[in-house]
Amino acid sequence: MMTEYKIQHFVPQWYQKNFASDSSKKQIWVHDIRSGEIAQQTIYETAQEDDFYGVEFEKFLKPFEQNSAELIKTILTIDQIKQLSPVSIGKLHKFFTLQMYRTKTSKIIADKAVKRHLETDLKPKYKFLFQGQPEKLEYVENLDLSDIDFFKHDIKMALASSEALSDLKFFLIENKTKIPFITSDDPITVNNYFFKKTGYPGLFSPGLQLFCPVTPRITLALIHDDVYHVQTNSDQKIILNQETDVNYLNSFQFLKCNKQIISDKNYSSYYSTLQKTIGEIQSKNKSVKSLEEINYGIHFSFIRFNPKSSQKLAVYSKNGQNAQRAGKTRVNKPIRNETIFDSVIQKTETVIRDFLVEINSLPSTQ
């Protein structure tokens, strides 16, 4: 049983099998963006680390993975999103939020945030409070929160926050071009036409666009269509005929991934030609500092501005002002839906309480 959970994938094996390079669905092509090497390897050894989450947390994640695997399989079988029940849509929201925050990149960001919080917030605060108390000052100076796994709390917060996506609309993107979709070790990517106007990068951001390739020909999209006009058919399916759109979506994978680009074939020649597009996008993101701030500023042919978006942004700004006045958030940033925001805050309170219990080893100020 221990062996079963020792190798832990931050991109599930069931997901990778949709990009398998062999009929047995055991092999996959992997491009290492750091070394430049590209080779075929097993899915078992791709996008994983030994004991990445720990055995118990891996078991905690297993039911969510099973739900997601079954749901994506259903979507690919019926070839549409529109027929899904509200319960299924809710599970799909959890798949997106879980996959966004469970990766190697997310763990690196969480660990850095912990160290920054400790050095810039906690230590200065306690040093001020414990002036003239040498023993406590020494304790604070040597304080180390590395034994507290903030990363797992981030994942639980993401699952508790999945309702934040409930006002976005799902679309199925079908790729009709000669260029396939590729994926990576951090497959869900983010875009937002309104980022410069709102300055708000989170899950409640007006104009949010999320993309997740699920096969070389199909990508799932979650779009805040209230401020866009999305070119789609009656079944919420977007037909992609322009290679430029595919190149943009594939470039996102290069820019978001930690290390590995994943595909069903060796596309080394295509990757070389894609570098120009990647460079253009990178030049627009020199100031990006965090995972949620990734905004590639890319405009797709199938997503256009809604002429009434300015009026709608005014409403979202008012929602943010109300939340700040009520003490629900420290910053005044636009929020798409105030009711959903309130609901998510309530759901995440339990996770926050658990987190506070875990850091209660901090010295008392009494």
PDB file of C-alpha atoms in Angstrom, residues 54-322:
ATOM      1  CA  GLY A  54       2.757  12.788   1.788  1.00  0.00           C
ATOM      2  CA  VAL A  55       0.818   9.530   1.912  1.00  0.00           C
ATOM      3  CA  GLU A  56      -2.195  10.769   3.872  1.00  0.00           C
ATOM      4  CA  PHE A  57      -2.716  13.868   1.748  1.00  0.00           C
ATOM      5  CA  GLU A  58      -2.358  11.812  -1.426  1.00  0.00           C
ATOM      6  CA  LYS A  59      -5.203   9.635  -0.120  1.00  0.00           C
ATOM      7  CA  PHE A  60      -7.195  12.792   0.626  1.00  0.00           C
ATOM      8  CA  LEU A  61      -6.835  13.877  -3.018  1.00  0.00           C
ATOM      9  CA  LYS A  62      -7.738  10.510  -4.529  1.00  0.00           C
ATOM     10  CA  PRO A  63     -11.577  10.920  -4.502  1.00  0.00           C
ATOM     11  CA  PHE A  64     -11.268  14.306  -6.236  1.00  0.00           C
ATOM     12  CA  GLU A  65      -9.050  12.730  -8.901  1.00  0.00           C
ATOM     13  CA  GLN A  66     -11.517   9.894  -9.462  1.00  0.00           C
ATOM     14  CA  ASN A  67     -14.422  12.329  -9.838  1.00  0.00           C
ATOM     15  CA  SER A  68     -12.446  14.438 -12.304  1.00  0.00           C
ATOM     16  CA  ALA A  69     -11.311  11.444 -14.372  1.00  0.00           C
ATOM     17  CA  GLU A  70     -14.862  10.141 -14.740  1.00  0.00           C
ATOM     18  CA  LEU A  71     -16.228  13.594 -15.561  1.00  0.00           C
ATOM     19  CA  ILE A  72     -13.637  14.437 -18.227  1.00  0.00           C
ATOM     20  CA  LYS A  73     -14.203  11.009 -19.783  1.00  0.00           C
ATOM     21  CA  THR A  74     -17.940  11.756 -19.940  1.00  0.00           C
ATOM     22  CA  ILE A  75     -17.337  15.153 -21.530  1.00  0.00           C
ATOM     23  CA  LEU A  76     -15.103  13.633 -24.208  1.00  0.00           C
ATOM     24  CA  THR A  77     -17.670  10.889 -24.844  1.00  0.00           C
ATOM     25  CA  ILE A  78     -20.707  13.167 -25.252  1.00  0.00           C
ATOM     26  CA  ASP A  79     -18.523  15.823 -26.930  1.00  0.00           C
ATOM     27  CA  GLN A  80     -20.155  18.753 -25.184  1.00  0.00           C
ATOM     28  CA  ILE A  81     -20.507  20.715 -21.947  1.00  0.00           C
ATOM     29  CA  LYS A  82     -24.097  21.924 -22.137  1.00  0.00           C
ATOM     30  CA  GLN A  83     -25.699  18.649 -20.993  1.00  0.00           C
ATOM     31  CA  LEU A  84     -23.753  18.487 -17.714  1.00  0.00           C
ATOM     32  CA  SER A  85     -25.758  18.690 -14.495  1.00  0.00           C
ATOM     33  CA  PRO A  86     -25.104  21.405 -11.872  1.00  0.00           C
ATOM     34  CA  VAL A  87     -23.438  18.752  -9.694  1.00  0.00           C
ATOM     35  CA  SER A  88     -21.078  17.805 -12.520  1.00  0.00           C
ATOM     36  CA  ILE A  89     -20.287  21.451 -13.195  1.00  0.00           C
ATOM     37  CA  GLY A  90     -19.423  21.847  -9.502  1.00  0.00           C
ATOM     38  CA  LYS A  91     -17.008  18.904  -9.740  1.00  0.00           C
ATOM     39  CA  LEU A  92     -15.444  20.488 -12.799  1.00  0.00           C
ATOM     40  CA  HIS A  93     -14.876  23.693 -10.822  1.00  0.00           C
ATOM     41  CA  LYS A  94     -13.029  21.629  -8.198  1.00  0.00           C
ATOM     42  CA  PHE A  95     -10.911  20.000 -10.898  1.00  0.00           C
ATOM     43  CA  PHE A  96      -9.819  23.440 -12.121  1.00  0.00           C
ATOM     44  CA  THR A  97      -9.043  24.932  -8.707  1.00  0.00           C
ATOM     45  CA  LEU A  98      -7.316  21.770  -7.468  1.00  0.00           C
ATOM     46  CA  GLN A  99      -5.149  21.440 -10.562  1.00  0.00           C
ATOM     47  CA  MET A 100      -4.216  25.124 -10.437  1.00  0.00           C
ATOM     48  CA  TYR A 101      -2.868  24.881  -6.888  1.00  0.00           C
ATOM     49  CA  ARG A 102      -1.487  21.341  -6.606  1.00  0.00           C
ATOM     50  CA  THR A 103       1.524  21.651  -8.933  1.00  0.00           C
ATOM     51  CA  LYS A 104       5.257  21.954  -8.371  1.00  0.00           C
ATOM     52  CA  THR A 105       5.121  25.623  -9.383  1.00  0.00           C
ATOM     53  CA  SER A 106       2.399  26.295  -6.807  1.00  0.00           C
ATOM     54  CA  LYS A 107       4.432  24.591  -4.100  1.00  0.00           C
ATOM     55  CA  ILE A 108       7.476  26.745  -4.894  1.00  0.00           C
ATOM     56  CA  ILE A 109       5.333  29.878  -4.700  1.00  0.00           C
ATOM     57  CA  ALA A 110       3.726  28.770  -1.411  1.00  0.00           C
ATOM     58  CA  ASP A 111       7.107  28.042   0.179  1.00  0.00           C
ATOM     59  CA  LYS A 112       8.450  31.447  -0.882  1.00  0.00           C
ATOM     60  CA  ALA A 113       5.346  33.167   0.492  1.00  0.00           C
ATOM     61  CA  VAL A 114       5.839  31.470   3.872  1.00  0.00           C
ATOM     62  CA  LYS A 115       9.449  32.638   4.138  1.00  0.00           C
ATOM     63  CA  ARG A 116       8.498  36.157   3.065  1.00  0.00           C
ATOM     64  CA  HIS A 117       5.639  36.308   5.575  1.00  0.00           C
ATOM     65  CA  LEU A 118       7.907  35.078   8.360  1.00  0.00           C
ATOM     66  CA  GLU A 119      10.698  37.577   7.685  1.00  0.00           C
ATOM     67  CA  THR A 120       8.637  40.652   6.767  1.00  0.00           C
ATOM     68  CA  ASP A 121       5.586  40.257   9.018  1.00  0.00           C
ATOM     69  CA  LEU A 122       5.813  37.753  11.876  1.00  0.00           C
ATOM     70  CA  LYS A 123       9.373  38.276  13.092  1.00  0.00           C
ATOM     71  CA  PRO A 124       9.223  42.124  13.112  1.00  0.00           C
ATOM     72  CA  LYS A 125       5.870  41.993  14.892  1.00  0.00           C
ATOM     73  CA  TYR A 126       7.061  39.683  17.674  1.00  0.00           C
ATOM     74  CA  LYS A 127      10.420  41.414  18.054  1.00  0.00           C
ATOM     75  CA  PHE A 128       8.550  44.631  18.738  1.00  0.00           C
ATOM     76  CA  LEU A 129       6.180  42.967  21.215  1.00  0.00           C
ATOM     77  CA  PHE A 130       8.971  41.166  23.085  1.00  0.00           C
ATOM     78  CA  GLN A 131      11.361  44.062  23.605  1.00  0.00           C
ATOM     79  CA  GLY A 132      13.219  43.502  26.895  1.00  0.00           C
ATOM     80  CA  GLN A 133      12.424  39.765  26.943  1.00  0.00           C
ATOM     81  CA  PRO A 134      15.672  38.086  25.778  1.00  0.00           C
ATOM     82  CA  GLU A 135      14.402  34.498  25.904  1.00  0.00           C
ATOM     83  CA  LYS A 136      11.374  35.228  23.732  1.00  0.00           C
ATOM     84  CA  LEU A 137      13.427  37.378  21.373  1.00  0.00           C
ATOM     85  CA  GLU A 138      15.846  34.504  20.882  1.00  0.00           C
ATOM     86  CA  TYR A 139      12.928  32.173  20.203  1.00  0.00           C
ATOM     87  CA  VAL A 140      11.540  34.543  17.569  1.00  0.00           C
ATOM     88  CA  GLU A 141      14.951  34.970  15.939  1.00  0.00           C
ATOM     89  CA  ASN A 142      15.241  31.205  15.518  1.00  0.00           C
ATOM     90  CA  LEU A 143      11.611  30.729  14.490  1.00  0.00           C
ATOM     91  CA  ASP A 144      11.227  28.395  11.518  1.00  0.00           C
ATOM     92  CA  LEU A 145       7.878  27.514   9.947  1.00  0.00           C
ATOM     93  CA  SER A 146       9.303  25.010   7.479  1.00  0.00           C
ATOM     94  CA  ASP A 147       7.649  22.121   9.312  1.00  0.00           C
ATOM     95  CA  ILE A 148       4.214  23.629   8.620  1.00  0.00           C
ATOM     96  CA  ASP A 149       3.057  22.629   5.142  1.00  0.00           C
ATOM     97  CA  PHE A 150       1.409  25.789   3.848  1.00  0.00           C
ATOM     98  CA  PHE A 151       1.197  24.174   0.423  1.00  0.00           C
ATOM     99  CA  LYS A 152      -1.407  21.655   1.617  1.00  0.00           C
ATOM    100  CA  HIS A 153      -3.419  24.440   3.199  1.00  0.00           C
ATOM    101  CA  ASP A 154      -3.305  26.274  -0.126  1.00  0.00           C
ATOM    102  CA  ILE A 155      -4.753  23.198  -1.837  1.00  0.00           C
ATOM    103  CA  LYS A 156      -7.532  22.889   0.730  1.00  0.00           C
ATOM    104  CA  MET A 157      -8.264  26.597   0.346  1.00  0.00           C
ATOM    105  CA  ALA A 158      -8.455  26.113  -3.426  1.00  0.00           C
ATOM    106  CA  LEU A 159     -10.973  23.289  -3.059  1.00  0.00           C
ATOM    107  CA  ALA A 160     -13.029  25.333  -0.602  1.00  0.00           C
ATOM    108  CA  SER A 161     -12.896  28.269  -3.043  1.00  0.00           C
ATOM    109  CA  SER A 162     -14.089  26.402  -6.131  1.00  0.00           C
ATOM    110  CA  GLU A 163     -17.453  28.176  -5.961  1.00  0.00           C
ATOM    111  CA  ALA A 164     -15.563  31.325  -6.972  1.00  0.00           C
ATOM    112  CA  LEU A 165     -15.691  29.979 -10.532  1.00  0.00           C
ATOM    113  CA  SER A 166     -19.438  29.302 -10.520  1.00  0.00           C
ATOM    114  CA  ASP A 167     -20.354  32.511 -12.368  1.00  0.00           C
ATOM    115  CA  LEU A 168     -17.956  31.697 -15.206  1.00  0.00           C
ATOM    116  CA  LYS A 169     -19.178  29.756 -18.229  1.00  0.00           C
ATOM    117  CA  PHE A 170     -17.672  26.515 -19.516  1.00  0.00           C
ATOM    118  CA  PHE A 171     -16.869  26.079 -23.185  1.00  0.00           C
ATOM    119  CA  LEU A 172     -15.448  23.171 -25.166  1.00  0.00           C
ATOM    120  CA  ILE A 173     -12.769  24.290 -27.630  1.00  0.00           C
ATOM    121  CA  GLU A 174     -12.389  21.952 -30.616  1.00  0.00           C
ATOM    122  CA  ASN A 175      -9.144  22.284 -32.539  1.00  0.00           C
ATOM    123  CA  LYS A 176      -9.671  21.916 -36.306  1.00  0.00           C
ATOM    124  CA  THR A 177      -6.178  23.073 -37.302  1.00  0.00           C
ATOM    125  CA  LYS A 178      -3.167  20.934 -38.188  1.00  0.00           C
ATOM    126  CA  ILE A 179      -1.411  22.003 -34.976  1.00  0.00           C
ATOM    127  CA  PRO A 180      -2.268  19.920 -31.866  1.00  0.00           C
ATOM    128  CA  PHE A 181      -2.799  21.177 -28.350  1.00  0.00           C
ATOM    129  CA  ILE A 182       0.076  20.410 -25.994  1.00  0.00           C
ATOM    130  CA  THR A 183       0.043  20.388 -22.204  1.00  0.00           C
ATOM    131  CA  SER A 184       2.546  20.570 -19.331  1.00  0.00           C
ATOM    132  CA  ASP A 185       3.337  19.912 -15.680  1.00  0.00           C
ATOM    133  CA  ASP A 186       1.140  22.951 -14.859  1.00  0.00           C
ATOM    134  CA  PRO A 187      -1.666  22.663 -17.420  1.00  0.00           C
ATOM    135  CA  ILE A 188      -4.267  25.277 -16.417  1.00  0.00           C
ATOM    136  CA  THR A 189      -3.414  28.690 -17.843  1.00  0.00           C
ATOM    137  CA  VAL A 190      -4.821  32.161 -17.211  1.00  0.00           C
ATOM    138  CA  ASN A 191      -5.647  35.142 -19.407  1.00  0.00           C
ATOM    139  CA  ASN A 192      -7.629  38.350 -18.872  1.00  0.00           C
ATOM    140  CA  TYR A 193      -8.268  41.254 -21.262  1.00  0.00           C
ATOM    141  CA  PHE A 194      -9.166  43.541 -18.330  1.00  0.00           C
ATOM    142  CA  PHE A 195      -6.188  42.913 -16.054  1.00  0.00           C
ATOM    143  CA  LYS A 196      -4.645  46.359 -16.623  1.00  0.00           C
ATOM    144  CA  LYS A 197      -7.946  48.052 -15.794  1.00  0.00           C
ATOM    145  CA  THR A 198      -8.821  46.048 -12.679  1.00  0.00           C
ATOM    146  CA  GLY A 199      -5.362  45.155 -11.355  1.00  0.00           C
ATOM    147  CA  TYR A 200      -7.008  42.195  -9.635  1.00  0.00           C
ATOM    148  CA  PRO A 201      -5.484  38.801 -10.404  1.00  0.00           C
ATOM    149  CA  GLY A 202      -7.530  36.407  -8.260  1.00  0.00           C
ATOM    150  CA  LEU A 203     -10.312  33.921  -8.916  1.00  0.00           C
ATOM    151  CA  PHE A 204     -12.910  36.691  -8.519  1.00  0.00           C
ATOM    152  CA  SER A 205     -11.263  38.840 -11.184  1.00  0.00           C
ATOM    153  CA  PRO A 206     -13.597  40.380 -13.797  1.00  0.00           C
ATOM    154  CA  GLY A 207     -12.693  39.149 -17.264  1.00  0.00           C
ATOM    155  CA  LEU A 208     -11.032  35.934 -16.062  1.00  0.00           C
ATOM    156  CA  GLN A 209     -10.247  33.274 -18.682  1.00  0.00           C
ATOM    157  CA  LEU A 210      -8.992  29.787 -17.738  1.00  0.00           C
ATOM    158  CA  PHE A 211      -7.849  27.121 -20.202  1.00  0.00           C
ATOM    159  CA  CYS A 212      -7.044  23.441 -19.755  1.00  0.00           C
ATOM    160  CA  PRO A 213      -6.174  21.183 -22.704  1.00  0.00           C
ATOM    161  CA  VAL A 214      -7.625  17.695 -22.159  1.00  0.00           C
ATOM    162  CA  THR A 215      -6.574  16.036 -25.451  1.00  0.00           C
ATOM    163  CA  PRO A 216      -4.504  17.169 -28.443  1.00  0.00           C
ATOM    164  CA  ARG A 217      -7.788  18.272 -30.021  1.00  0.00           C
ATOM    165  CA  ILE A 218      -9.917  19.469 -27.095  1.00  0.00           C
ATOM    166  CA  THR A 219      -9.429  22.234 -24.512  1.00  0.00           C
ATOM    167  CA  LEU A 220     -11.793  23.124 -21.676  1.00  0.00           C
ATOM    168  CA  ALA A 221     -12.296  26.843 -21.130  1.00  0.00           C
ATOM    169  CA  LEU A 222     -13.872  28.773 -18.251  1.00  0.00           C
ATOM    170  CA  ILE A 223     -14.663  32.337 -19.310  1.00  0.00           C
ATOM    171  CA  HIS A 224     -16.300  35.325 -17.655  1.00  0.00           C
ATOM    172  CA  ASP A 225     -18.548  35.773 -20.659  1.00  0.00           C
ATOM    173  CA  ASP A 226     -20.491  38.615 -19.012  1.00  0.00           C
ATOM    174  CA  VAL A 227     -17.833  41.041 -20.300  1.00  0.00           C
ATOM    175  CA  TYR A 228     -16.993  39.227 -23.536  1.00  0.00           C
ATOM    176  CA  HIS A 229     -18.634  38.036 -26.689  1.00  0.00           C
ATOM    177  CA  VAL A 230     -17.548  34.418 -27.144  1.00  0.00           C
ATOM    178  CA  GLN A 231     -17.861  33.008 -30.643  1.00  0.00           C
ATOM    179  CA  THR A 232     -19.557  29.682 -30.021  1.00  0.00           C
ATOM    180  CA  ASN A 233     -22.348  27.431 -31.258  1.00  0.00           C
ATOM    181  CA  SER A 234     -25.521  26.516 -29.375  1.00  0.00           C
ATOM    182  CA  ASP A 235     -23.728  23.654 -27.574  1.00  0.00           C
ATOM    183  CA  GLN A 236     -21.147  25.987 -26.003  1.00  0.00           C
ATOM    184  CA  LYS A 237     -18.505  24.662 -28.376  1.00  0.00           C
ATOM    185  CA  ILE A 238     -15.815  26.913 -29.851  1.00  0.00           C
ATOM    186  CA  ILE A 239     -14.453  25.754 -33.202  1.00  0.00           C
ATOM    187  CA  LEU A 240     -10.826  26.771 -33.707  1.00  0.00           C
ATOM    188  CA  ASN A 241      -9.768  27.226 -37.318  1.00  0.00           C
ATOM    189  CA  GLN A 242      -6.968  29.731 -36.819  1.00  0.00           C
ATOM    190  CA  GLU A 243      -3.509  28.407 -36.036  1.00  0.00           C
ATOM    191  CA  THR A 244      -2.647  31.673 -34.286  1.00  0.00           C
ATOM    192  CA  ASP A 245      -5.138  30.857 -31.532  1.00  0.00           C
ATOM    193  CA  VAL A 246      -3.631  27.377 -31.071  1.00  0.00           C
ATOM    194  CA  ASN A 247      -0.125  28.857 -30.959  1.00  0.00           C
ATOM    195  CA  TYR A 248      -1.186  31.282 -28.216  1.00  0.00           C
ATOM    196  CA  LEU A 249      -2.730  28.506 -26.116  1.00  0.00           C
ATOM    197  CA  ASN A 250       0.349  26.312 -26.578  1.00  0.00           C
ATOM    198  CA  SER A 251       2.644  29.228 -25.717  1.00  0.00           C
ATOM    199  CA  PHE A 252       0.777  29.584 -22.434  1.00  0.00           C
ATOM    200  CA  GLN A 253       1.911  26.053 -21.536  1.00  0.00           C
ATOM    201  CA  PHE A 254       5.568  26.983 -22.068  1.00  0.00           C
ATOM    202  CA  LEU A 255       5.194  30.134 -19.990  1.00  0.00           C
ATOM    203  CA  LYS A 256       3.279  28.539 -17.133  1.00  0.00           C
ATOM    204  CA  CYS A 257       5.040  25.191 -16.751  1.00  0.00           C
ATOM    205  CA  ASN A 258       7.709  24.463 -14.185  1.00  0.00           C
ATOM    206  CA  LYS A 259       9.838  22.212 -16.355  1.00  0.00           C
ATOM    207  CA  GLN A 260       8.006  19.729 -18.575  1.00  0.00           C
ATOM    208  CA  ILE A 261       6.025  20.184 -21.793  1.00  0.00           C
ATOM    209  CA  ILE A 262       3.903  17.096 -22.468  1.00  0.00           C
ATOM    210  CA  SER A 263       2.618  15.871 -25.835  1.00  0.00           C
ATOM    211  CA  ASP A 264       1.566  12.797 -27.813  1.00  0.00           C
ATOM    212  CA  LYS A 265       4.368  13.118 -30.383  1.00  0.00           C
ATOM    213  CA  ASN A 266       7.803  14.661 -30.851  1.00  0.00           C
ATOM    214  CA  TYR A 267       7.051  18.262 -31.816  1.00  0.00           C
ATOM    215  CA  SER A 268      10.589  19.634 -31.495  1.00  0.00           C
ATOM    216  CA  SER A 269      10.428  21.431 -34.870  1.00  0.00           C
ATOM    217  CA  TYR A 270       7.141  23.079 -33.930  1.00  0.00           C
ATOM    218  CA  TYR A 271       8.531  24.137 -30.546  1.00  0.00           C
ATOM    219  CA  SER A 272      11.367  25.941 -32.329  1.00  0.00           C
ATOM    220  CA  THR A 273       8.955  27.949 -34.476  1.00  0.00           C
ATOM    221  CA  LEU A 274       6.779  28.672 -31.421  1.00  0.00           C
ATOM    222  CA  GLN A 275       9.619  30.526 -29.671  1.00  0.00           C
ATOM    223  CA  LYS A 276       8.837  33.778 -31.498  1.00  0.00           C
ATOM    224  CA  THR A 277       5.282  33.826 -30.135  1.00  0.00           C
ATOM    225  CA  ILE A 278       6.540  32.924 -26.660  1.00  0.00           C
ATOM    226  CA  GLY A 279       9.065  35.782 -26.765  1.00  0.00           C
ATOM    227  CA  GLU A 280       6.391  38.308 -27.735  1.00  0.00           C
ATOM    228  CA  ILE A 281       4.209  37.234 -24.818  1.00  0.00           C
ATOM    229  CA  GLN A 282       7.117  37.247 -22.353  1.00  0.00           C
ATOM    230  CA  SER A 283       7.919  40.855 -23.233  1.00  0.00           C
ATOM    231  CA  LYS A 284       4.458  41.839 -21.980  1.00  0.00           C
ATOM    232  CA  ASN A 285       4.929  40.092 -18.620  1.00  0.00           C
ATOM    233  CA  LYS A 286       8.244  41.362 -17.302  1.00  0.00           C
ATOM    234  CA  SER A 287       6.631  42.612 -14.069  1.00  0.00           C
ATOM    235  CA  VAL A 288       4.769  39.387 -13.202  1.00  0.00           C
ATOM    236  CA  LYS A 289       5.575  38.383  -9.614  1.00  0.00           C
ATOM    237  CA  SER A 290       3.082  35.690  -8.652  1.00  0.00           C
ATOM    238  CA  LEU A 291       1.128  32.750 -10.047  1.00  0.00           C
ATOM    239  CA  GLU A 292      -2.198  34.580 -10.165  1.00  0.00           C
ATOM    240  CA  GLU A 293      -0.705  37.667 -11.780  1.00  0.00           C
ATOM    241  CA  ILE A 294       0.044  35.794 -14.980  1.00  0.00           C
ATOM    242  CA  ASN A 295      -1.768  37.748 -17.668  1.00  0.00           C
ATOM    243  CA  TYR A 296      -0.500  37.269 -21.147  1.00  0.00           C
ATOM    244  CA  GLY A 297      -2.522  40.117 -22.636  1.00  0.00           C
ATOM    245  CA  ILE A 298      -3.440  37.911 -25.575  1.00  0.00           C
ATOM    246  CA  HIS A 299      -6.610  38.525 -27.565  1.00  0.00           C
ATOM    247  CA  PHE A 300      -8.080  35.437 -29.207  1.00  0.00           C
ATOM    248  CA  SER A 301     -10.155  35.533 -32.378  1.00  0.00           C
ATOM    249  CA  PHE A 302     -12.993  33.738 -30.560  1.00  0.00           C
ATOM    250  CA  ILE A 303     -13.202  36.103 -27.548  1.00  0.00           C
ATOM    251  CA  ARG A 304     -14.118  39.726 -28.200  1.00  0.00           C
ATOM    252  CA  PHE A 305     -14.963  42.643 -25.950  1.00  0.00           C
ATOM    253  CA  ASN A 306     -18.575  43.136 -24.931  1.00  0.00           C
ATOM    254  CA  PRO A 307     -19.528  46.761 -25.807  1.00  0.00           C
ATOM    255  CA  LYS A 308     -21.197  47.072 -22.385  1.00  0.00           C
ATOM    256  CA  SER A 309     -18.169  45.880 -20.447  1.00  0.00           C
ATOM    257  CA  SER A 310     -17.326  49.362 -19.091  1.00  0.00           C
ATOM    258  CA  GLN A 311     -20.685  49.634 -17.347  1.00  0.00           C
ATOM    259  CA  LYS A 312     -20.294  46.139 -15.960  1.00  0.00           C
ATOM    260  CA  LEU A 313     -16.813  46.908 -14.606  1.00  0.00           C
ATOM    261  CA  ALA A 314     -18.344  49.814 -12.644  1.00  0.00           C
ATOM    262  CA  VAL A 315     -20.644  47.316 -10.909  1.00  0.00           C
ATOM    263  CA  TYR A 316     -17.738  44.995 -10.093  1.00  0.00           C
ATOM    264  CA  SER A 317     -15.780  47.929  -8.668  1.00  0.00           C
ATOM    265  CA  LYS A 318     -18.714  48.757  -6.390  1.00  0.00           C
ATOM    266  CA  ASN A 319     -18.801  45.120  -5.225  1.00  0.00           C
ATOM    267  CA  GLY A 320     -15.161  45.448  -4.232  1.00  0.00           C
ATOM    268  CA  GLN A 321     -15.783  48.680  -2.352  1.00  0.00           C
ATOM    269  CA  ASN A 322     -18.634  47.069  -0.419  1.00  0.00           C
TER     270      ASN A 322
END
